[in-house]
Protein backbone atom coordinates (compact mmCIF):
# COMPACT_ATOMS: atom_id res chain seq x y z
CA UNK A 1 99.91 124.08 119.84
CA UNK A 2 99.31 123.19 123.22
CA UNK A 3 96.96 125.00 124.15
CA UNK A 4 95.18 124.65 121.27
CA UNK A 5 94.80 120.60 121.96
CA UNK A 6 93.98 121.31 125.41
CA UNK A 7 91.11 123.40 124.31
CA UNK A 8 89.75 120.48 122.27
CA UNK A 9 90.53 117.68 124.58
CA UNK A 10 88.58 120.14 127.31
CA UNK A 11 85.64 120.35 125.02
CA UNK A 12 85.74 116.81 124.17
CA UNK A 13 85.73 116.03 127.78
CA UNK A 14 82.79 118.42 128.41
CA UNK A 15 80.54 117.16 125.53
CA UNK A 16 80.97 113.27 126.29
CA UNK A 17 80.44 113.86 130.20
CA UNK A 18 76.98 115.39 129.93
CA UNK A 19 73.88 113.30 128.82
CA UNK A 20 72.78 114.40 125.74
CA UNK A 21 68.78 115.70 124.79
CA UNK A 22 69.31 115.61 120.94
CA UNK A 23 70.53 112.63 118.86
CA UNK A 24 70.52 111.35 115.48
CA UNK A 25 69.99 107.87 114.14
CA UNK A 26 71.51 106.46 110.98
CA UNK A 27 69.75 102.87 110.03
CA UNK A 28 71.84 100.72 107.37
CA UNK A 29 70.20 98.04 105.59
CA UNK A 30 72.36 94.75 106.71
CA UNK A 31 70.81 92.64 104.20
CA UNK A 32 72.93 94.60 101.55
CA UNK A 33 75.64 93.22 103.07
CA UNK A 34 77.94 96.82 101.81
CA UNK A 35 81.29 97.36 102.29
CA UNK A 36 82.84 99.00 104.95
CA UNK A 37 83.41 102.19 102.79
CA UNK A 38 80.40 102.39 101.18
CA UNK A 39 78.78 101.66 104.29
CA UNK A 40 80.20 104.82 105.79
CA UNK A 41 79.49 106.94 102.30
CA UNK A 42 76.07 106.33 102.37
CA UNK A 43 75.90 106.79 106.34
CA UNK A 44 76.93 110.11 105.90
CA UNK A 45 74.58 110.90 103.16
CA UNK A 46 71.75 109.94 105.57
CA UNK A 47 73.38 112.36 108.58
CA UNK A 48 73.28 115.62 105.70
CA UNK A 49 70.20 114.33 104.24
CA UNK A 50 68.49 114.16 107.48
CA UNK A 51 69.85 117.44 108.79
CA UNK A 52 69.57 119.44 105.50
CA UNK A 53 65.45 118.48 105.33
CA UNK A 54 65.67 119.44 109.45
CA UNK A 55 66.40 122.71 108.22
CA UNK A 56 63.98 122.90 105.42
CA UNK A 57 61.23 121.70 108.29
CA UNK A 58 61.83 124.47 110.17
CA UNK A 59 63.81 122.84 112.77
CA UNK A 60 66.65 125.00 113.06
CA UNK A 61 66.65 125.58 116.73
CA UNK A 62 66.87 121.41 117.43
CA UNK A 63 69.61 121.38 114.89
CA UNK A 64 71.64 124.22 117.27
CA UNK A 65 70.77 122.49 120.86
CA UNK A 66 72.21 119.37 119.20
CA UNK A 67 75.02 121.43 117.67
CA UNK A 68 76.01 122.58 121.04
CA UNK A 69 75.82 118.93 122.44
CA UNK A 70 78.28 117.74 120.09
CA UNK A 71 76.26 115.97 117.34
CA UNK A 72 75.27 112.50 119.15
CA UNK A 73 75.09 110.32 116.18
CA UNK A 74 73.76 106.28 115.78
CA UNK A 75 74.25 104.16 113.50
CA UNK A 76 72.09 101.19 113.72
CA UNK A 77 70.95 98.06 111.78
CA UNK A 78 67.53 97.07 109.76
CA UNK A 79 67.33 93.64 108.33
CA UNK A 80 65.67 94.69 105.24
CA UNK A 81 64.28 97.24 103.03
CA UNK A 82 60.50 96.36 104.46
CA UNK A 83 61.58 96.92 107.90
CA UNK A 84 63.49 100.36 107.04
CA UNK A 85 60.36 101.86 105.26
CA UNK A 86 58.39 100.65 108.69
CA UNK A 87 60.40 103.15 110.44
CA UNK A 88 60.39 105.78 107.91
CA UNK A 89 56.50 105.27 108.53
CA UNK A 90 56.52 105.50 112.97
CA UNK A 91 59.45 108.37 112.90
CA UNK A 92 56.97 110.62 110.46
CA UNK A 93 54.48 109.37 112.62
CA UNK A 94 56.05 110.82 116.02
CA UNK A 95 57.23 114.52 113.82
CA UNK A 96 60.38 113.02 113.01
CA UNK A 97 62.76 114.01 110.06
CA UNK A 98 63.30 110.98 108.20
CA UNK A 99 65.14 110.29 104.94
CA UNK A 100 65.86 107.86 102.83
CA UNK A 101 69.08 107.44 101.02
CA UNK A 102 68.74 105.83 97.61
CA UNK A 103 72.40 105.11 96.04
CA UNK A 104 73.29 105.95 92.41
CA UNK A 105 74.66 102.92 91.65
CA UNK A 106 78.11 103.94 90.71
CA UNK A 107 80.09 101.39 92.41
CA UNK A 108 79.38 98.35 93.91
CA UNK A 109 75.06 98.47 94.07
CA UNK A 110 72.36 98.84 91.55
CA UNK A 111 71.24 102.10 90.72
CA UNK A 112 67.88 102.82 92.99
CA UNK A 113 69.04 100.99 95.71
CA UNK A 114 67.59 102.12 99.00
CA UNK A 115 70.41 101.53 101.41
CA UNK A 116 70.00 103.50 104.81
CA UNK A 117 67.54 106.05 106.41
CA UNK A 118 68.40 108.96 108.85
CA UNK A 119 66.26 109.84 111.27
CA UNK A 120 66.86 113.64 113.14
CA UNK A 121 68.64 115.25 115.02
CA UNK A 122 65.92 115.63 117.49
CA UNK A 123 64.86 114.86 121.07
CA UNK A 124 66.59 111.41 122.24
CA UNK A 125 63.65 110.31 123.78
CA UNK A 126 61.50 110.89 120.91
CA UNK A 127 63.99 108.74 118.35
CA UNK A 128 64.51 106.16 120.64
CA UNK A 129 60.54 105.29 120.51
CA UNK A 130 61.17 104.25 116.94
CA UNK A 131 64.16 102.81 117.26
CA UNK A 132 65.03 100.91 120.58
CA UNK A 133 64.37 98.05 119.28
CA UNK A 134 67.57 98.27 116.64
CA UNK A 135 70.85 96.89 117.36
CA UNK A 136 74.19 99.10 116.68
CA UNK A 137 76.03 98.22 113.94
């Protein structure tokens, strides 16, 4: 058992030493004001969304380089849905994945409700052109 954790904390020590190349941005709507769970659901839709149409683009080789760097991920705030679908617009814009996660309105939003958009994985520098601006949420 000890090894084993030594292995990971090794890794763990390797991956968050190095600067990563690759990166991925999740963008949550703060104006929806979403709880912290549903926050975090619809977060992680955005990180498969974004990586599953990645693959479908043909990006399978930036999806393995960020694989390897441990999966940098984001998560970042827009004030509104107007300001989201702005980004949407400069990521395509630059050859950036981006998708947007509409909820199904099961729990606590309506159904249609565009709540968060996920940008990559791709190159760092690249994302960060579309959203430096963002604060971390």
């Amino acid at each position: 058992m000890e090894k084993i954790m030594k292995k990971i904390l090794d890794f763990v020590d390797k991956v968050s030493s190095r600067k990563s190349k690759y990166k991925q941005v999740i963008i949550v709507r703060e104006d929806l004001h979403l709880p912290k769970g549903k926050m975090a659901a619809q977060a992680a839709h955005a990180s498969v969304g974004a990586v599953m149409k990645s693959e479908e683009d043909g990006k399978k080789e930036i999806i393995n380089a960020w694989k390897k760097e441990g999966m940098k991920k984001v998560v970042l705030r827009a004030v509104d849905l107007k300001q989201l679908r702005e980004l949407r617009g400069k990521a395509e814009e630059k050859g950036l994945t981006a998708v947007l996660i509409t909820d199904a309105g099961r729990t606590v939003i309506k159904s249609g409700t565009v709540t968060c958009l996920g940008i990559g994985p791709d190159e760092e520098k690249k994302i960060d052109e579309v959203s430096r601006e963002l604060k971390m949420y």
